[in-house]
Amino acid sequence: MPDSKELIDELRVEPGSPPDLARRDPDARVGAEDRKAGLARLSELVARLGVLHNRLFAESTRSVLLVLQGMDAAGKDGTIRSVLTGVNPQGCRVVSFREPTTTELAHDFLWRVHAACPVRGELVIFNRSHYEDVVAVRVRKLAPRKVWQRRYAHIRNFERLLTDEGTAVVKVFLHLSRDEQRIRLQARLDDPEKRWKFRAGDLDDRRHWDDFATAYEDALRETSTEWAPWYVVPADHNWSRNLAVAEILVAALERLDPEVPEPDPGTEDLEIA
Ligand code: AMP
Ligand code: MG
């Protein structure tokens, strides 16, 4: 079993190299020997994340942005539920990006994204993101090539700005197989509690599976940078997916190493009467 660092390095898309999604196995079980060991490790990481997030919030000088992308049913919602379960909701926010509104479309593509970025001390999770503007927009032909093509550079620069100004940007692509997507979409349809998640458009997207794969391949290659690298997480097995995302997120917070502020002078020996 690889240790955390080895695992994270293996999942990372080296800046300047292709992510080579076709070569990466969505069905791989990473991070632990088996599900039982994986769940045990996940609960350690969830606890650690709680502590680190608490320090980040108390310190209130830096912030973390976790970007989650993936095909429909790749498990973005499930990852958020499991990995962030031990995080204080105060100081944490999930932002889901849907089709832009007319107001949003009247601005540049990063306008709504920038406005949703974390304030100092905050952990924000993007459930979809500005990457829809180079993936969904490209595949659904919502903008011509020359428009989405130049967005890669805008995205690199935008994420550079965020990092320079104190936001750690952690980007995770949940890598699902086409077969597993079929099983999950069917399960969604068959479960009245989950059917609401299914949209007719999901089938159109599924028909364009290869185009999405190409768009992701290009987007990840163009935007995996030293300051904001991509991680490709195998997503066919939920436990392994959750574990890998938790490893990546905890490592990012460990690197920041947030500290609680100095207490008021004279409070060390204070006893409350
Ligand atoms: P879901 O996340 O399943 O609720 O679906 C949200 C939908 O909004 C997906 O089909 C996304 O592709 C779409 N979406 C999100 N952002 C954009 C964007 N910037 N342009 C076009 N479609 C988008
Ligand atoms: Mg959906």
GROMACS .gro file of C-alpha atoms and ligand atoms in nm:
model
  297
    1MET     CA    1   0.000   0.000   0.000
    2PRO     CA    2   0.148   0.338  -0.099
    3ASP     CA    3   0.184   0.600   0.172
    4SER     CA    4  -0.008   0.926   0.142
    5LYS     CA    5   0.268   1.117  -0.032
    6GLU     CA    6   0.329   0.849  -0.293
    7LEU     CA    7  -0.043   0.823  -0.359
    8ILE     CA    8  -0.082   1.198  -0.402
    9ASP     CA    9   0.216   1.216  -0.639
   10GLU     CA   10   0.074   0.933  -0.843
   11LEU     CA   11  -0.264   1.107  -0.882
   12ARG     CA   12  -0.113   1.445  -0.964
   13VAL     CA   13  -0.101   1.563  -1.324
   14GLU     CA   14   0.253   1.690  -1.375
   15PRO     CA   15   0.244   2.044  -1.507
   16GLY     CA   16   0.330   2.038  -1.876
   17SER     CA   17   0.249   1.670  -1.925
   18PRO     CA   18  -0.069   1.514  -2.056
   19PRO     CA   19  -0.302   1.367  -1.792
   20ASP     CA   20  -0.340   1.064  -2.017
   21LEU     CA   21  -0.687   0.981  -1.890
   22ALA     CA   22  -0.717   0.680  -2.119
   23ARG     CA   23  -0.422   0.519  -1.943
   24ARG     CA   24  -0.556   0.584  -1.593
   25ASP     CA   25  -0.792   0.321  -1.455
   26PRO     CA   26  -1.119   0.459  -1.307
   27ASP     CA   27  -1.173   0.119  -1.147
   28ALA     CA   28  -0.847   0.132  -0.948
   29ARG     CA   29  -0.874   0.103  -0.570
   30VAL     CA   30  -0.621   0.339  -0.424
   31GLY     CA   31  -0.511   0.450  -0.081
   32ALA     CA   32  -0.575   0.131   0.118
   33GLU     CA   33  -0.567  -0.248   0.092
   34ASP     CA   34  -0.943  -0.281   0.101
   35ARG     CA   35  -1.265  -0.102   0.185
   36LYS     CA   36  -1.243  -0.170   0.557
   37ALA     CA   37  -0.892  -0.030   0.588
   38GLY     CA   38  -0.994   0.254   0.359
   39LEU     CA   39  -1.286   0.356   0.580
   40ALA     CA   40  -1.064   0.346   0.889
   41ARG     CA   41  -0.808   0.571   0.723
   42LEU     CA   42  -1.084   0.803   0.600
   43SER     CA   43  -1.211   0.857   0.952
   44GLU     CA   44  -0.860   0.954   1.066
   45LEU     CA   45  -0.837   1.202   0.780
   46VAL     CA   46  -1.183   1.343   0.850
   47ALA     CA   47  -1.079   1.410   1.210
   48ARG     CA   48  -0.751   1.569   1.100
   49LEU     CA   49  -0.934   1.785   0.848
   50GLY     CA   50  -1.158   1.910   1.128
   51VAL     CA   51  -0.857   2.019   1.333
   52LEU     CA   52  -0.675   2.183   1.040
   53HIS     CA   53  -0.987   2.360   0.922
   54ASN     CA   54  -1.047   2.493   1.270
   55ARG     CA   55  -0.694   2.640   1.268
   56LEU     CA   56  -0.744   2.785   0.920
   57PHE     CA   57  -1.062   2.954   1.037
   58ALA     CA   58  -0.904   3.083   1.359
   59GLU     CA   59  -0.597   3.212   1.178
   60SER     CA   60  -0.811   3.387   0.918
   61THR     CA   61  -0.528   3.484   0.683
   62ARG     CA   62  -0.530   3.213   0.417
   63SER     CA   63  -0.804   3.008   0.253
   64VAL     CA   64  -0.859   2.687   0.059
   65LEU     CA   65  -1.055   2.627  -0.259
   66LEU     CA   66  -1.138   2.267  -0.352
   67VAL     CA   67  -1.254   2.235  -0.712
   68LEU     CA   68  -1.447   1.917  -0.796
   69GLN     CA   69  -1.509   1.821  -1.157
   70GLY     CA   70  -1.630   1.501  -1.319
   71MET     CA   71  -1.890   1.349  -1.546
   72ASP     CA   72  -2.248   1.308  -1.422
   73ALA     CA   73  -2.267   1.058  -1.137
   74ALA     CA   74  -1.890   1.070  -1.082
   75GLY     CA   75  -1.969   1.133  -0.716
   76LYS     CA   76  -1.913   1.503  -0.656
   77ASP     CA   77  -2.202   1.527  -0.409
   78GLY     CA   78  -2.107   1.204  -0.232
   79THR     CA   79  -1.746   1.312  -0.196
   80ILE     CA   80  -1.852   1.640  -0.036
   81ARG     CA   81  -2.083   1.457   0.205
   82SER     CA   82  -1.821   1.205   0.319
   83VAL     CA   83  -1.501   1.407   0.317
   84LEU     CA   84  -1.638   1.728   0.468
   85THR     CA   85  -1.848   1.555   0.731
   86GLY     CA   86  -1.618   1.656   1.018
   87VAL     CA   87  -1.574   2.017   0.914
   88ASN     CA   88  -1.736   2.300   1.108
   89PRO     CA   89  -2.003   2.448   0.877
   90GLN     CA   90  -1.894   2.787   1.008
   91GLY     CA   91  -1.600   2.864   0.783
   92CYS     CA   92  -1.700   2.618   0.512
   93ARG     CA   93  -1.917   2.670   0.205
   94VAL     CA   94  -2.023   2.459  -0.093
   95VAL     CA   95  -2.095   2.637  -0.419
   96SER     CA   96  -2.268   2.448  -0.703
   97PHE     CA   97  -2.236   2.593  -1.050
   98ARG     CA   98  -2.522   2.537  -1.290
   99GLU     CA   99  -2.596   2.679  -1.637
  100PRO     CA  100  -2.518   3.050  -1.610
  101THR     CA  101  -2.811   3.290  -1.567
  102THR     CA  102  -2.866   3.575  -1.812
  103THR     CA  103  -2.700   3.814  -1.566
  104GLU     CA  104  -2.400   3.583  -1.536
  105LEU     CA  105  -2.380   3.548  -1.914
  106ALA     CA  106  -2.374   3.925  -1.944
  107HIS     CA  107  -2.036   3.919  -1.763
  108ASP     CA  108  -1.708   3.745  -1.837
  109PHE     CA  109  -1.701   3.372  -1.749
  110LEU     CA  110  -1.494   3.422  -1.433
  111TRP     CA  111  -1.718   3.689  -1.282
  112ARG     CA  112  -1.949   3.456  -1.090
  113VAL     CA  113  -1.658   3.229  -1.003
  114HIS     CA  114  -1.442   3.500  -0.853
  115ALA     CA  115  -1.735   3.627  -0.648
  116ALA     CA  116  -1.780   3.280  -0.497
  117CYS     CA  117  -1.416   3.234  -0.394
  118PRO     CA  118  -1.330   3.192  -0.025
  119VAL     CA  119  -1.269   3.480   0.212
  120ARG     CA  120  -0.966   3.452   0.441
  121GLY     CA  121  -1.006   3.163   0.682
  122GLU     CA  122  -1.266   2.987   0.469
  123LEU     CA  123  -1.273   2.649   0.297
  124VAL     CA  124  -1.488   2.658  -0.015
  125ILE     CA  125  -1.582   2.361  -0.229
  126PHE     CA  126  -1.676   2.417  -0.591
  127ASN     CA  127  -1.921   2.152  -0.710
  128ARG     CA  128  -1.843   2.216  -1.079
  129SER     CA  129  -1.661   2.534  -1.158
  130HIS     CA  130  -1.506   2.756  -1.424
  131TYR     CA  131  -1.393   2.432  -1.589
  132GLU     CA  132  -1.746   2.394  -1.726
  133ASP     CA  133  -1.655   2.695  -1.940
  134VAL     CA  134  -1.390   2.495  -2.124
  135VAL     CA  135  -1.559   2.154  -2.107
  136ALA     CA  136  -1.942   2.169  -2.119
  137VAL     CA  137  -1.931   2.491  -2.322
  138ARG     CA  138  -1.695   2.329  -2.573
  139VAL     CA  139  -1.880   1.998  -2.605
  140ARG     CA  140  -2.226   2.158  -2.625
  141LYS     CA  141  -2.090   2.419  -2.866
  142LEU     CA  142  -2.214   2.709  -2.653
  143ALA     CA  143  -1.919   2.920  -2.765
  144PRO     CA  144  -1.686   2.903  -3.066
  145ARG     CA  145  -1.343   2.743  -3.038
  146LYS     CA  146  -1.158   3.074  -3.033
  147VAL     CA  147  -1.355   3.178  -2.723
  148TRP     CA  148  -1.303   2.867  -2.509
  149GLN     CA  149  -0.949   2.813  -2.635
  150ARG     CA  150  -0.819   3.139  -2.489
  151ARG     CA  151  -0.986   3.062  -2.157
  152TYR     CA  152  -0.712   2.818  -2.054
  153ALA     CA  153  -0.467   3.106  -2.019
  154HIS     CA  154  -0.726   3.315  -1.835
  155ILE     CA  155  -0.785   3.026  -1.595
  156ARG     CA  156  -0.413   2.974  -1.531
  157ASN     CA  157  -0.369   3.342  -1.457
  158PHE     CA  158  -0.681   3.361  -1.244
  159GLU     CA  159  -0.567   3.069  -1.030
  160ARG     CA  160  -0.225   3.229  -1.002
  161LEU     CA  161  -0.390   3.542  -0.868
  162LEU     CA  162  -0.584   3.341  -0.612
  163THR     CA  163  -0.273   3.156  -0.492
  164ASP     CA  164  -0.063   3.474  -0.478
  165GLU     CA  165  -0.331   3.632  -0.264
  166GLY     CA  166  -0.343   3.346  -0.014
  167THR     CA  167  -0.586   3.085  -0.148
  168ALA     CA  168  -0.459   2.730  -0.194
  169VAL     CA  169  -0.632   2.592  -0.504
  170VAL     CA  170  -0.685   2.214  -0.499
  171LYS     CA  171  -0.835   2.066  -0.815
  172VAL     CA  172  -0.973   1.715  -0.835
  173PHE     CA  173  -1.110   1.536  -1.138
  174LEU     CA  174  -1.327   1.240  -1.039
  175HIS     CA  175  -1.249   0.986  -1.305
  176LEU     CA  176  -1.547   0.759  -1.370
  177SER     CA  177  -1.579   0.483  -1.630
  178ARG     CA  178  -1.858   0.491  -1.885
  179ASP     CA  179  -1.982   0.154  -1.762
  180GLU     CA  180  -2.003   0.264  -1.401
  181GLN     CA  181  -2.187   0.578  -1.509
  182ARG     CA  182  -2.452   0.362  -1.675
  183ILE     CA  183  -2.503   0.165  -1.353
  184ARG     CA  184  -2.527   0.481  -1.143
  185LEU     CA  185  -2.761   0.670  -1.375
  186GLN     CA  186  -2.987   0.364  -1.387
  187ALA     CA  187  -2.982   0.340  -1.007
  188ARG     CA  188  -3.073   0.708  -0.991
  189LEU     CA  189  -3.374   0.651  -1.216
  190ASP     CA  190  -3.486   0.350  -1.016
  191ASP     CA  191  -3.473   0.523  -0.678
  192PRO     CA  192  -3.755   0.774  -0.616
  193GLU     CA  193  -3.534   0.954  -0.362
  194LYS     CA  194  -3.263   1.005  -0.625
  195ARG     CA  195  -3.463   1.047  -0.944
  196TRP     CA  196  -3.464   1.428  -0.907
  197LYS     CA  197  -3.093   1.427  -0.980
  198PHE     CA  198  -3.148   1.280  -1.323
  199ARG     CA  199  -3.204   1.520  -1.610
  200ALA     CA  200  -3.283   1.434  -1.970
  201GLY     CA  201  -2.973   1.632  -2.067
  202ASP     CA  202  -2.759   1.378  -1.880
  203LEU     CA  203  -2.828   1.132  -2.163
  204ASP     CA  204  -2.714   1.381  -2.427
  205ASP     CA  205  -2.393   1.429  -2.232
  206ARG     CA  206  -2.351   1.053  -2.205
  207ARG     CA  207  -2.382   1.023  -2.582
  208HIS     CA  208  -2.097   1.272  -2.607
  209TRP     CA  209  -1.880   1.076  -2.364
  210ASP     CA  210  -1.576   1.077  -2.592
  211ASP     CA  211  -1.603   1.449  -2.657
  212PHE     CA  212  -1.616   1.517  -2.283
  213ALA     CA  213  -1.316   1.290  -2.233
  214THR     CA  214  -1.120   1.486  -2.496
  215ALA     CA  215  -1.229   1.819  -2.347
  216TYR     CA  216  -1.118   1.708  -1.999
  217GLU     CA  217  -0.790   1.572  -2.134
  218ASP     CA  218  -0.714   1.912  -2.290
  219ALA     CA  219  -0.839   2.116  -1.993
  220LEU     CA  220  -0.631   1.921  -1.742
  221ARG     CA  221  -0.320   1.938  -1.958
  222GLU     CA  222  -0.359   2.311  -2.018
  223THR     CA  223  -0.430   2.406  -1.658
  224SER     CA  224  -0.229   2.173  -1.436
  225THR     CA  225   0.026   2.420  -1.300
  226GLU     CA  226   0.284   2.428  -1.022
  227TRP     CA  227   0.058   2.661  -0.826
  228ALA     CA  228  -0.267   2.475  -0.892
  229PRO     CA  229  -0.207   2.118  -1.014
  230TRP     CA  230  -0.483   1.875  -1.103
  231TYR     CA  231  -0.534   1.540  -0.934
  232VAL     CA  232  -0.708   1.257  -1.116
  233VAL     CA  233  -0.894   1.035  -0.868
  234PRO     CA  234  -1.031   0.695  -0.977
  235ALA     CA  235  -1.403   0.723  -0.905
  236ASP     CA  236  -1.562   0.384  -0.971
  237HIS     CA  237  -1.532   0.286  -0.603
  238ASN     CA  238  -1.678   0.535  -0.357
  239TRP     CA  239  -1.464   0.442  -0.059
  240SER     CA  240  -1.142   0.474  -0.254
  241ARG     CA  241  -1.255   0.798  -0.420
  242ASN     CA  242  -1.345   0.956  -0.084
  243LEU     CA  243  -1.021   0.841   0.069
  244ALA     CA  244  -0.808   0.980  -0.214
  245VAL     CA  245  -0.981   1.319  -0.207
  246ALA     CA  246  -0.941   1.334   0.172
  247GLU     CA  247  -0.570   1.254   0.140
  248ILE     CA  248  -0.524   1.531  -0.118
  249LEU     CA  249  -0.718   1.790   0.081
  250VAL     CA  250  -0.553   1.711   0.414
  251ALA     CA  251  -0.208   1.726   0.250
  252ALA     CA  252  -0.291   2.070   0.108
  253LEU     CA  253  -0.391   2.195   0.453
  254GLU     CA  254  -0.083   2.038   0.613
  255ARG     CA  255   0.130   2.232   0.363
  256LEU     CA  256  -0.041   2.557   0.466
  257ASP     CA  257   0.013   2.459   0.828
  258PRO     CA  258  -0.234   2.711   0.972
  259GLU     CA  259  -0.185   2.820   1.332
  260VAL     CA  260  -0.431   2.941   1.592
  261PRO     CA  261  -0.365   3.306   1.681
  262GLU     CA  262  -0.161   3.405   1.988
  263PRO     CA  263  -0.383   3.429   2.295
  264ASP     CA  264  -0.425   3.763   2.471
  265PRO     CA  265  -0.123   3.833   2.695
  266GLY     CA  266  -0.174   3.726   3.053
  267THR     CA  267  -0.437   3.463   2.977
  268GLU     CA  268  -0.206   3.158   3.026
  269ASP     CA  269  -0.249   3.132   3.403
  270LEU     CA  270  -0.584   3.298   3.427
  271GLU     CA  271  -0.837   3.118   3.642
  272ILE     CA  272  -1.200   3.208   3.609
  273ALA     CA  273  -1.346   3.291   3.948
  274AMP     P1  274  -2.565   1.930  -1.188
  274AMP     O1  275  -2.429   1.966  -1.134
  274AMP     O2  276  -2.579   1.785  -1.222
  274AMP     O3  277  -2.675   1.983  -1.102
  274AMP     O4  278  -2.582   2.003  -1.330
  274AMP     C1  279  -2.543   2.131  -1.353
  274AMP     C2  280  -2.537   2.151  -1.503
  274AMP     O5  281  -2.494   2.284  -1.527
  274AMP     C3  282  -2.439   2.060  -1.573
  274AMP     O6  283  -2.498   2.004  -1.686
  274AMP     C4  284  -2.326   2.154  -1.613
  274AMP     O7  285  -2.260   2.116  -1.732
  274AMP     C5  286  -2.400   2.284  -1.631
  274AMP     N1  287  -2.311   2.399  -1.619
  274AMP     C6  288  -2.244   2.442  -1.510
  274AMP     N2  289  -2.169   2.549  -1.540
  274AMP     C7  290  -2.186   2.575  -1.672
  274AMP     C8  291  -2.134   2.672  -1.761
  274AMP     N3  292  -2.049   2.765  -1.720
  274AMP     N4  293  -2.175   2.667  -1.888
  274AMP     C9  294  -2.260   2.572  -1.930
  274AMP     N5  295  -2.313   2.478  -1.850
  274AMP    C10  296  -2.277   2.477  -1.723
  275MG      MG  297  -2.655   1.619  -1.296
   0.00000   0.00000   0.00000
